[in-house]
Tab-separated table of C-alpha atoms in Angstrom:
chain	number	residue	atom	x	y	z
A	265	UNK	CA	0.000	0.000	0.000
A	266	UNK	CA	1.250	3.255	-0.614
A	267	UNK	CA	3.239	5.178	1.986
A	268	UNK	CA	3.350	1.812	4.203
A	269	UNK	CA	6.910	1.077	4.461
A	270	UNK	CA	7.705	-2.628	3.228
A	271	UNK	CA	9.175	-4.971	5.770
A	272	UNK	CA	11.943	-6.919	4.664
A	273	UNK	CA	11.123	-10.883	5.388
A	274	UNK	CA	15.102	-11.593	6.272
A	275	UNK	CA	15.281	-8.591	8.905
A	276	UNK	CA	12.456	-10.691	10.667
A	277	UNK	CA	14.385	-12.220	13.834
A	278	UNK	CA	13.739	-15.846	14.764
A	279	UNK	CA	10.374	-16.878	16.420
A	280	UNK	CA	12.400	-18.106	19.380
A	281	UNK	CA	13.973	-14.256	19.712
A	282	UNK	CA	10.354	-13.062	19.486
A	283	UNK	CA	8.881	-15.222	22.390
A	284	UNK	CA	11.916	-14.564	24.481
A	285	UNK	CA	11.689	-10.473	24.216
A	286	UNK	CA	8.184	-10.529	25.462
A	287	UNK	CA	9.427	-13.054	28.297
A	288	UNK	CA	12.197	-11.016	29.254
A	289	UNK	CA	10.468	-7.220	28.178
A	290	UNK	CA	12.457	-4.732	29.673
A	291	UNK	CA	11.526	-1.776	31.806
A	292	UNK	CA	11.509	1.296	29.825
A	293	UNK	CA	14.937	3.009	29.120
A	294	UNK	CA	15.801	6.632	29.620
A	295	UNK	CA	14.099	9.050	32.234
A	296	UNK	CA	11.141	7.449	33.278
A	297	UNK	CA	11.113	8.153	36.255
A	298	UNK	CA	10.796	4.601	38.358
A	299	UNK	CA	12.786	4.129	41.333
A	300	UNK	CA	15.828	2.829	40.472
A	301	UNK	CA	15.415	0.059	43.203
A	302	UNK	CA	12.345	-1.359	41.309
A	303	UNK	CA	14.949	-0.906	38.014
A	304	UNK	CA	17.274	-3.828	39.947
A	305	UNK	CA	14.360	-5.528	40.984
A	306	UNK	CA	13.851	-6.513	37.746
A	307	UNK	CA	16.738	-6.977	36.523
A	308	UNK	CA	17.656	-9.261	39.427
A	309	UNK	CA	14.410	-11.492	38.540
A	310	UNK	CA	15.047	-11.628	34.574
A	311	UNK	CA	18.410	-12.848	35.218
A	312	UNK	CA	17.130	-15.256	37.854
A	313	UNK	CA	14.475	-16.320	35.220
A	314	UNK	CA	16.798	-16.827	32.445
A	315	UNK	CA	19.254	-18.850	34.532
A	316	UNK	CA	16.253	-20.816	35.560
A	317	UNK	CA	15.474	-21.187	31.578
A	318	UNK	CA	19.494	-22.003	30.297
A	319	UNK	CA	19.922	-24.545	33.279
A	320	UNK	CA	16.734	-26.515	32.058
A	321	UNK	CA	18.277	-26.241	28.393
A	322	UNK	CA	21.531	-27.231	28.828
A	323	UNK	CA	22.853	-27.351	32.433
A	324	UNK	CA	24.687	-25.304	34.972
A	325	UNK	CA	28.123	-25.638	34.016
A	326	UNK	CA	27.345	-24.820	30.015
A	327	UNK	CA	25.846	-21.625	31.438
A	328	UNK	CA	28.011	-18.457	30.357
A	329	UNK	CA	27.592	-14.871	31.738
A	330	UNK	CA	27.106	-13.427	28.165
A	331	UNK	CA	24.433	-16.096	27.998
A	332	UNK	CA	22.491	-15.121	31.083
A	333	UNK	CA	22.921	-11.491	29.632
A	334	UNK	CA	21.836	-11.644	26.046
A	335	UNK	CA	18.367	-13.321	27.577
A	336	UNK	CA	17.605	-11.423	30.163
A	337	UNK	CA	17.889	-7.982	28.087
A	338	UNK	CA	20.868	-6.674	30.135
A	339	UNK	CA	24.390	-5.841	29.739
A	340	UNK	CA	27.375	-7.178	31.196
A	341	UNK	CA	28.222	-4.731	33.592
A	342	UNK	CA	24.360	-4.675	34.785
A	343	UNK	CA	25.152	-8.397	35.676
A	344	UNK	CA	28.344	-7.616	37.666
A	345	UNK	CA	26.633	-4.792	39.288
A	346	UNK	CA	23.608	-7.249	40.567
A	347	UNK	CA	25.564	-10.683	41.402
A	348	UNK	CA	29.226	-11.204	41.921
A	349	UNK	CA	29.299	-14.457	39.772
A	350	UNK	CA	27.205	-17.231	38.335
A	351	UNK	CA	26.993	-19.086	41.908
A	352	UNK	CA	25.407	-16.075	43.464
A	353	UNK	CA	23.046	-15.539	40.835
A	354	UNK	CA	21.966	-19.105	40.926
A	355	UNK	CA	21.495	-19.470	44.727
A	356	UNK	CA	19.508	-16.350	44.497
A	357	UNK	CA	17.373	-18.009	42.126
A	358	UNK	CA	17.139	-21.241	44.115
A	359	UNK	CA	16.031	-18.952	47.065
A	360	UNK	CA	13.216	-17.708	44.889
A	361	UNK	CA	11.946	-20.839	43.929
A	362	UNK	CA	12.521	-22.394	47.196
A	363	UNK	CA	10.027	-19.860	48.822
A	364	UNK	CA	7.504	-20.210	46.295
A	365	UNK	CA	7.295	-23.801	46.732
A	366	UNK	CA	7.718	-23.879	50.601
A	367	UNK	CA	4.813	-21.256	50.864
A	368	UNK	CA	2.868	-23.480	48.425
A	369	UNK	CA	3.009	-26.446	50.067
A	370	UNK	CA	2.596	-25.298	53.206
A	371	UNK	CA	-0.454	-23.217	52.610
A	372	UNK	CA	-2.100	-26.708	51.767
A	373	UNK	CA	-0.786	-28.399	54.656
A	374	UNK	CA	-1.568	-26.131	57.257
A	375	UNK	CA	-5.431	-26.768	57.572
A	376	UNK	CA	-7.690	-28.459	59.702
A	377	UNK	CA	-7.635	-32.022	58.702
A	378	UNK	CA	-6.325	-35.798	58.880
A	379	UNK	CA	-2.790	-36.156	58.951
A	380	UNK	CA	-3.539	-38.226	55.791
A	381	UNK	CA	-5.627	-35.467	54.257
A	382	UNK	CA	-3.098	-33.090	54.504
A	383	UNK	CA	-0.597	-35.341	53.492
A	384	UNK	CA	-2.317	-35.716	50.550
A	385	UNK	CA	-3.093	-31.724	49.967
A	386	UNK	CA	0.649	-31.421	50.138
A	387	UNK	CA	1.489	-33.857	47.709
A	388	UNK	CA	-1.336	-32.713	45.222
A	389	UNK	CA	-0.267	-29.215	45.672
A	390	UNK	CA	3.630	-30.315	45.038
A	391	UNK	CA	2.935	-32.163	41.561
A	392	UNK	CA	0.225	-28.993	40.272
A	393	UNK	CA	2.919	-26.716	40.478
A	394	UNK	CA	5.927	-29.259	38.785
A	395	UNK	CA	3.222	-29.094	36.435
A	396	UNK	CA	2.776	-25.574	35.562
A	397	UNK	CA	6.258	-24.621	36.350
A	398	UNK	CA	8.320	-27.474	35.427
A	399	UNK	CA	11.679	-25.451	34.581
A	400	UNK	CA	11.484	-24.169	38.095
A	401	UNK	CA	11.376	-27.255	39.837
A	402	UNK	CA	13.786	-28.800	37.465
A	403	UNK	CA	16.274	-26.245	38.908
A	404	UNK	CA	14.570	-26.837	42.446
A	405	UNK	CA	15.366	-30.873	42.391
A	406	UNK	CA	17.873	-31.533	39.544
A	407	UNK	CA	19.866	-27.737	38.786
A	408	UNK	CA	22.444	-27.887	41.910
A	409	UNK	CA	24.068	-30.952	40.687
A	410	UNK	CA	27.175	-29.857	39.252
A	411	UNK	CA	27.042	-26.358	40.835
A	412	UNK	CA	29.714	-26.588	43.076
A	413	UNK	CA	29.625	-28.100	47.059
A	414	UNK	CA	28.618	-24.419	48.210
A	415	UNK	CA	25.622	-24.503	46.269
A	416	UNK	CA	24.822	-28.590	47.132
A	417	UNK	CA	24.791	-27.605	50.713
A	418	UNK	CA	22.724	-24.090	50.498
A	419	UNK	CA	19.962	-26.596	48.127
A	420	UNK	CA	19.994	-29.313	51.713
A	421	UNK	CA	19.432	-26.354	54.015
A	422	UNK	CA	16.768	-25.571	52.419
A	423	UNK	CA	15.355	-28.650	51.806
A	424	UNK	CA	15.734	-29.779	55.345
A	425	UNK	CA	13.865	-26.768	56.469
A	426	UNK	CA	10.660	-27.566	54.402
A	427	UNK	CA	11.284	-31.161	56.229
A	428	UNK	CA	11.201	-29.372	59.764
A	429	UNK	CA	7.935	-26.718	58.509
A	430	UNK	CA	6.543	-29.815	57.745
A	431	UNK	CA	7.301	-32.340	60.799
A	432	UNK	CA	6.309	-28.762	63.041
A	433	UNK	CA	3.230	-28.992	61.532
A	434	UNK	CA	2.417	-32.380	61.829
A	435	UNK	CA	-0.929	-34.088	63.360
A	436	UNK	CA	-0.235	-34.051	67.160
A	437	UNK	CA	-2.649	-36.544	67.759
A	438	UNK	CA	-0.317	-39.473	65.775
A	439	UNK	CA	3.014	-40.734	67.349
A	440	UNK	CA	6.159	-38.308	66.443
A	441	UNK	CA	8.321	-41.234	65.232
A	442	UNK	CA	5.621	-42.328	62.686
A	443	UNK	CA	4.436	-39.265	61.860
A	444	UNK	CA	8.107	-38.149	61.141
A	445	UNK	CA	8.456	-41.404	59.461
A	446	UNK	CA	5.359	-40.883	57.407
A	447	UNK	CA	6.386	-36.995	56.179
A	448	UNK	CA	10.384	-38.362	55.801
A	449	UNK	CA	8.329	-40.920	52.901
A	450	UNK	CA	5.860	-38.528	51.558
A	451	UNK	CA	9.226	-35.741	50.392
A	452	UNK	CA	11.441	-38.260	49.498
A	453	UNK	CA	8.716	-39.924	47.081
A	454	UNK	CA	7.756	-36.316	46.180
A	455	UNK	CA	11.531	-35.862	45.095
A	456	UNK	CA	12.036	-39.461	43.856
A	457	UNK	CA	8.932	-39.533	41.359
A	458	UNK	CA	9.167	-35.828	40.505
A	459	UNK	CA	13.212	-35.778	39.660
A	460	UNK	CA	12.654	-39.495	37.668
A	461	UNK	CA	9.815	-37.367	35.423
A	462	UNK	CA	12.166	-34.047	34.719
A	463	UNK	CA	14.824	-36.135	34.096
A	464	UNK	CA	13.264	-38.290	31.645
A	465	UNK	CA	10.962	-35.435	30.065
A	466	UNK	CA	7.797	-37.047	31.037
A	467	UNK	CA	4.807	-34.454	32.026
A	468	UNK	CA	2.667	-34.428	35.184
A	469	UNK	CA	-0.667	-35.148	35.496
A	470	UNK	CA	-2.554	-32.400	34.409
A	471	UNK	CA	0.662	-30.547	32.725
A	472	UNK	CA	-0.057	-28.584	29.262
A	473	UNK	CA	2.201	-31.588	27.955
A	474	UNK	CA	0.571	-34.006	29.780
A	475	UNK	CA	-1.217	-35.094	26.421
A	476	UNK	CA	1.949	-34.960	24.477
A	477	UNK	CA	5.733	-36.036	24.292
A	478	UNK	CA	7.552	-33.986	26.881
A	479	UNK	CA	10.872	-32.882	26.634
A	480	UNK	CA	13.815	-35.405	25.679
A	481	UNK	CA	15.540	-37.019	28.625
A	482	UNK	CA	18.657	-34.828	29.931
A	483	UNK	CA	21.474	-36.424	27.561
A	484	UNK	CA	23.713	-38.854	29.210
A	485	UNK	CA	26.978	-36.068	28.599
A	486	UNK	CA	25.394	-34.044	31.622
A	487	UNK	CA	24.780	-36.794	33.581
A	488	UNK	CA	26.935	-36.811	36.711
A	489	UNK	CA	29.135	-40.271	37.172
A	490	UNK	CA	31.665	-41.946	38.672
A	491	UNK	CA	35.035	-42.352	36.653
A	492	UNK	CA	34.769	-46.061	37.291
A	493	UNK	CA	31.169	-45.752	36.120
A	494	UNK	CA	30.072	-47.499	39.542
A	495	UNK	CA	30.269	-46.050	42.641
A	496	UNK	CA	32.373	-47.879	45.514
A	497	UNK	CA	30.532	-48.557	48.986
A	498	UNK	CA	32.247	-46.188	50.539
A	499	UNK	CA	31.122	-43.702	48.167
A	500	UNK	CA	27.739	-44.956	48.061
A	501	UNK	CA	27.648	-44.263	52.064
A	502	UNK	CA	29.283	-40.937	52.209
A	503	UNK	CA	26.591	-39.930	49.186
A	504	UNK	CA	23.612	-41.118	51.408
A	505	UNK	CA	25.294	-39.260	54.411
A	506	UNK	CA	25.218	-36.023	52.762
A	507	UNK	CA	21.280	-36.173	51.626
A	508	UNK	CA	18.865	-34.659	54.324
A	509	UNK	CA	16.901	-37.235	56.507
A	510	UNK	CA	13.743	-37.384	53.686
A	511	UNK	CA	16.231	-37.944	51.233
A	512	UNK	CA	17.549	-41.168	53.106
A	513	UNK	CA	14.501	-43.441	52.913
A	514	UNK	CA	14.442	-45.860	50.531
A	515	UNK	CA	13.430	-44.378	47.117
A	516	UNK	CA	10.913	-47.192	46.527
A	517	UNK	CA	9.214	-47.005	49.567
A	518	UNK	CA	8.925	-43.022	49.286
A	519	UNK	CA	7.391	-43.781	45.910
A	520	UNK	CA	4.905	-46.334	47.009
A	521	UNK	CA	3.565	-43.750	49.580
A	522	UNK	CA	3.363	-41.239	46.948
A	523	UNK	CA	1.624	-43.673	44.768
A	524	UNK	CA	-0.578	-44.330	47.576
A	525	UNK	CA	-1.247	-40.730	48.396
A	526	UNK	CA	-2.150	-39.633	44.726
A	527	UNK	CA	-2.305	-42.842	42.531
A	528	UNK	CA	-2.374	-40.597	39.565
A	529	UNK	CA	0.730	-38.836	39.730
């Protein structure tokens, strides 16, 4: 049409670019006047989200700064100016989801109900939100591995405090050592059945993907192992000594009281 200026097709950038500038939209530049506080505050939680994104893509340790940068819509020296380095950045994020998914959980645990019930409310409320935030939990259950032993103990802190909100909370009317026993089972099948799905890209019940082929398994190059490709007993032990007290029940029984809880998941 006349005086419409012509788009050329090739200066068109890639759908992927398109869907990740509206993800990661920046505030507006020059004098807007927003308090420059908020201006961080956003820049803190793109980076956070595009670590979140770049982990679930292609691990922690393929993760570069100029990565993080380029996707979150901010330069360099922004980065540097928010986070020291990589680690901080990514405990920062961990934090984030942490809280989101201890509040969560806990909002549908503490109610007035059977120990059972609220078991189950837990668990339910656990998988719905794997389910619509999949990348975040990835990075909640899965992302520290290979991070570095500052970040492996920061992710078991915080773990084991969901474990104590959790045991605090429990039904005072059942005996401590079962009930304790009960909500070390019901987490460590939480973690067992929800790490086996992210790793192998299958979807939750109730997922947008849930009808569909998820996302390929993570490839066996960022898989953690042993030189040996086995690990020695000794290992093995020291491993199991280092996990937080849910993570030390047997994986199959945490499962089967999972399965038991919500046979659907």
């Amino acid at each position: 049409m006349p005086g419409m200026a012509v788009r050329n097709p090739r200066s068109k950038p890639p759908r992927g670019d398109v869907r990740a500038a509206e993800r990661y939209r920046r505030l507006p530049a020059g004098v807007h006047g927003l308090d420059p506080q908020t201006v961080k505050q956003d820049q803190r939680e793109r980076l956070q989200s595009a670590l979140i994104e770049l982990i679930d893509e292609k691990g922690y340790q393929a993760v570069r700064i100029i990565d993080l940068a380029r996707l979150a819509r901010v330069s360099q020296p922004t980065f540097y100016g928010l986070y020291r380095d990589k680690e901080e950045l990514f405990i920062a994020a961990y934090d984030r989801v942490a809280g989101k998914t201890a509040s969560t959980i806990m909002a549908a645990y503490d109610r007035r109900a059977p120990g059972h019930e609220r078991l189950r409310a837990a668990v339910r409320t656990f998988a719905e939100l794997a389910a619509a935030e999949p990348q975040a939990m990835s990075l909640y259950l899965l992302g520290a591995f290979g991070a570095g032993p500052k970040v492996l103990e920061h992710r078991r802190r915080r773990l084991e405090r969901l474990e104590a909100h959790i045991r605090a909370s429990r039904d005072r009317s059942a005996p401590a050592s079962a009930s304790d026993l009960t909500v070390e089972f019901i987490l460590g099948g939480i973690r067992e059945v929800a790490a086996s799905r992210l790793r192998q890209g299958r979807a939750f019940p109730g997922s947008p993907t849930s009808s569909r082929r998820g996302r390929p398994p993570i490839p066996a190059s960022r898989r953690r192992a042993w030189p040996s490709g086995r690990q020695s007993a000794g290992r093995r032990r020291a491993r199991h000594l280092r996990r937080p007290p849910s993570a030390r029940c047997a994986p199959r029984a945490g499962c089967r009281a999972v399965a038991a809880t919500c046979p659907d998941l």
